[in-house]
C-alpha angles and dihedrals in degrees: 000000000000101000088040092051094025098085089060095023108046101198099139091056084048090052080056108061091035091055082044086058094046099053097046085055087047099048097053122103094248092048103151115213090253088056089054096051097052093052096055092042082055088052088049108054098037086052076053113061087020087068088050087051102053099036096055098025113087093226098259083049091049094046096071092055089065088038114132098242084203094068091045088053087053089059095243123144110251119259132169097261083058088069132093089229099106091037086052097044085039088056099044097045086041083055089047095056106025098040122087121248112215129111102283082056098031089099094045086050088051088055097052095052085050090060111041091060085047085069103031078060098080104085081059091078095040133052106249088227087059112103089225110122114258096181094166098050086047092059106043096050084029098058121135108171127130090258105062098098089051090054097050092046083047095057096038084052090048093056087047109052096033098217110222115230112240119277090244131015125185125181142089094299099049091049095047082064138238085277094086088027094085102024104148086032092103102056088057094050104112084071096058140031133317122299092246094049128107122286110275124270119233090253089054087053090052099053089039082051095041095052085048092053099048094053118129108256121251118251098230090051102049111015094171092105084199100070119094132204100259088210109047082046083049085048104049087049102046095129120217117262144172116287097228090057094047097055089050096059091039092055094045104036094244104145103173112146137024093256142099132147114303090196083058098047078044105051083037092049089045090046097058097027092107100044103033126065092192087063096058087044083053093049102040084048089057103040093049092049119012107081095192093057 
């Protein structure tokens, strides 16, 4: 019924903006927990019905449901600029790298992980050298905003400390179950671990997230030779550092520069080198092309 009601109703571009509006309240320093958990009902709900959308909408089907209604009332043919992808990817990466990543945000993190390999997901269900519109997946690998280095160094960090979730969690997302928790999880799986082994940790989505990220751009999607994938740039220049400085920023969500602690990303890369594919990916991505590492 969404996707049948949404084209005169809007209301998943409404559920947008409104999420929008939830994560940059959450990510502020003075969030309050009832902030937090809005936000990450919003995320939620919109990687909810968003998976629905691109497993079952053919990709010119799916691009009027992230169309800007504004720009239809005006009376202006759609184009890919007219869409909320890049408001809804921006807001999601900008969560990644500015909010805070301790227990009362561990499950909005989570979220936002989740989501953000919900919309990578949709080239998935189209070939990349097809001409169909895949705004999502353009403006997650095509990011260039000023962020994109913080939100590399946050997600290594996040493979390398291994945050713990918290011992007990309430609230709307916990009840509705781990079912919907890790719903595009499957389809990534050769990178991780087996189909029967335990639900991925934070620190498993981030690297999942972070390999996704760092991906070359398709050529149909992006035919200006000249632009380069921010992340993987970010990743091939994150610089060594001590490993008391780089705990610190990971705990706090202080991401200021491009450096952690190489020994670290080494002995978590070697710890998870036999039972997870996405650690090979990640060594073999800094070895080919970070020459500090």
């Amino acid at each position: 019924r969404v996707v049948r009601y949404n084209r005169p109703s809007h209301n998943f571009q409404g559920l947008l903006r409104v999420m929008i509006s939830k994560l940059a309240s959450a990510r502020a320093s003075s969030a309050t927990s009832d902030q937090v958990q809005q936000a990450s009902g919003c995320v939620f709900l919109m990687r909810t019905f968003l998976k629905h959308m691109l497993e079952t909408l053919e990709p010119e089907d799916m691009f009027p449901h992230l169309v800007d209604e504004r720009c239809e009332k005006a009376g202006e043919p759609s184009q890919a600029e007219d869409t909320l992808a890049e408001a809804l990817v921006e807001s999601l990466l900008l969560t990644l790298a500015d909010c805070k990543l301790d227990a009362s945000t561990h499950w909005l993190h989570l979220e936002v992980l989740s989501a953000l390999t919900v919309c990578l997901s949709g080239q998935l269900f189209c070939e990349l050298s097809s001409p169909a519109p895949l705004p999502l997946v353009a403006a997650a690998i095509g990011y260039s905003g000023p962020k994109a280095d913080r939100v590399v160094l946050r997600l290594l960090q996040s493979y390398v400390v291994r945050p713990a979730a918290p011992a007990a969690s309430t609230g709307l997302l916990r009840s509705l179950g781990t079912g919907l928790w890790h719903l595009p999880w499957h389809v990534y799986s050769y990178f991780f671990r087996s189909a029967d082994a335990p639900l991925p940790e934070l620190a498993d989505r981030s690297l999942q997230v972070l390999l996704l990220l760092t991906q070359h751009l398709p050529p149909t999607l992006f035919p200006d030779g000249a632009i380069q994938n921010a992340f993987l740039q970010s990743l091939r220049e994150v610089g060594d550092a001590s490993a008391e400085s780089s705990d610190a920023d990971a705990e706090q969500g202080q991401c200021r520069t491009a450096q952690l602690s190489f020994r670290k990303l080494h002995d978590a890369i070697a710890a998870s080198l036999l039972e997870q594919e996405g650690a090979m990916v990640l060594l073999y991505l800094l070895l080919h092309g970070n020459k500090e590492f």
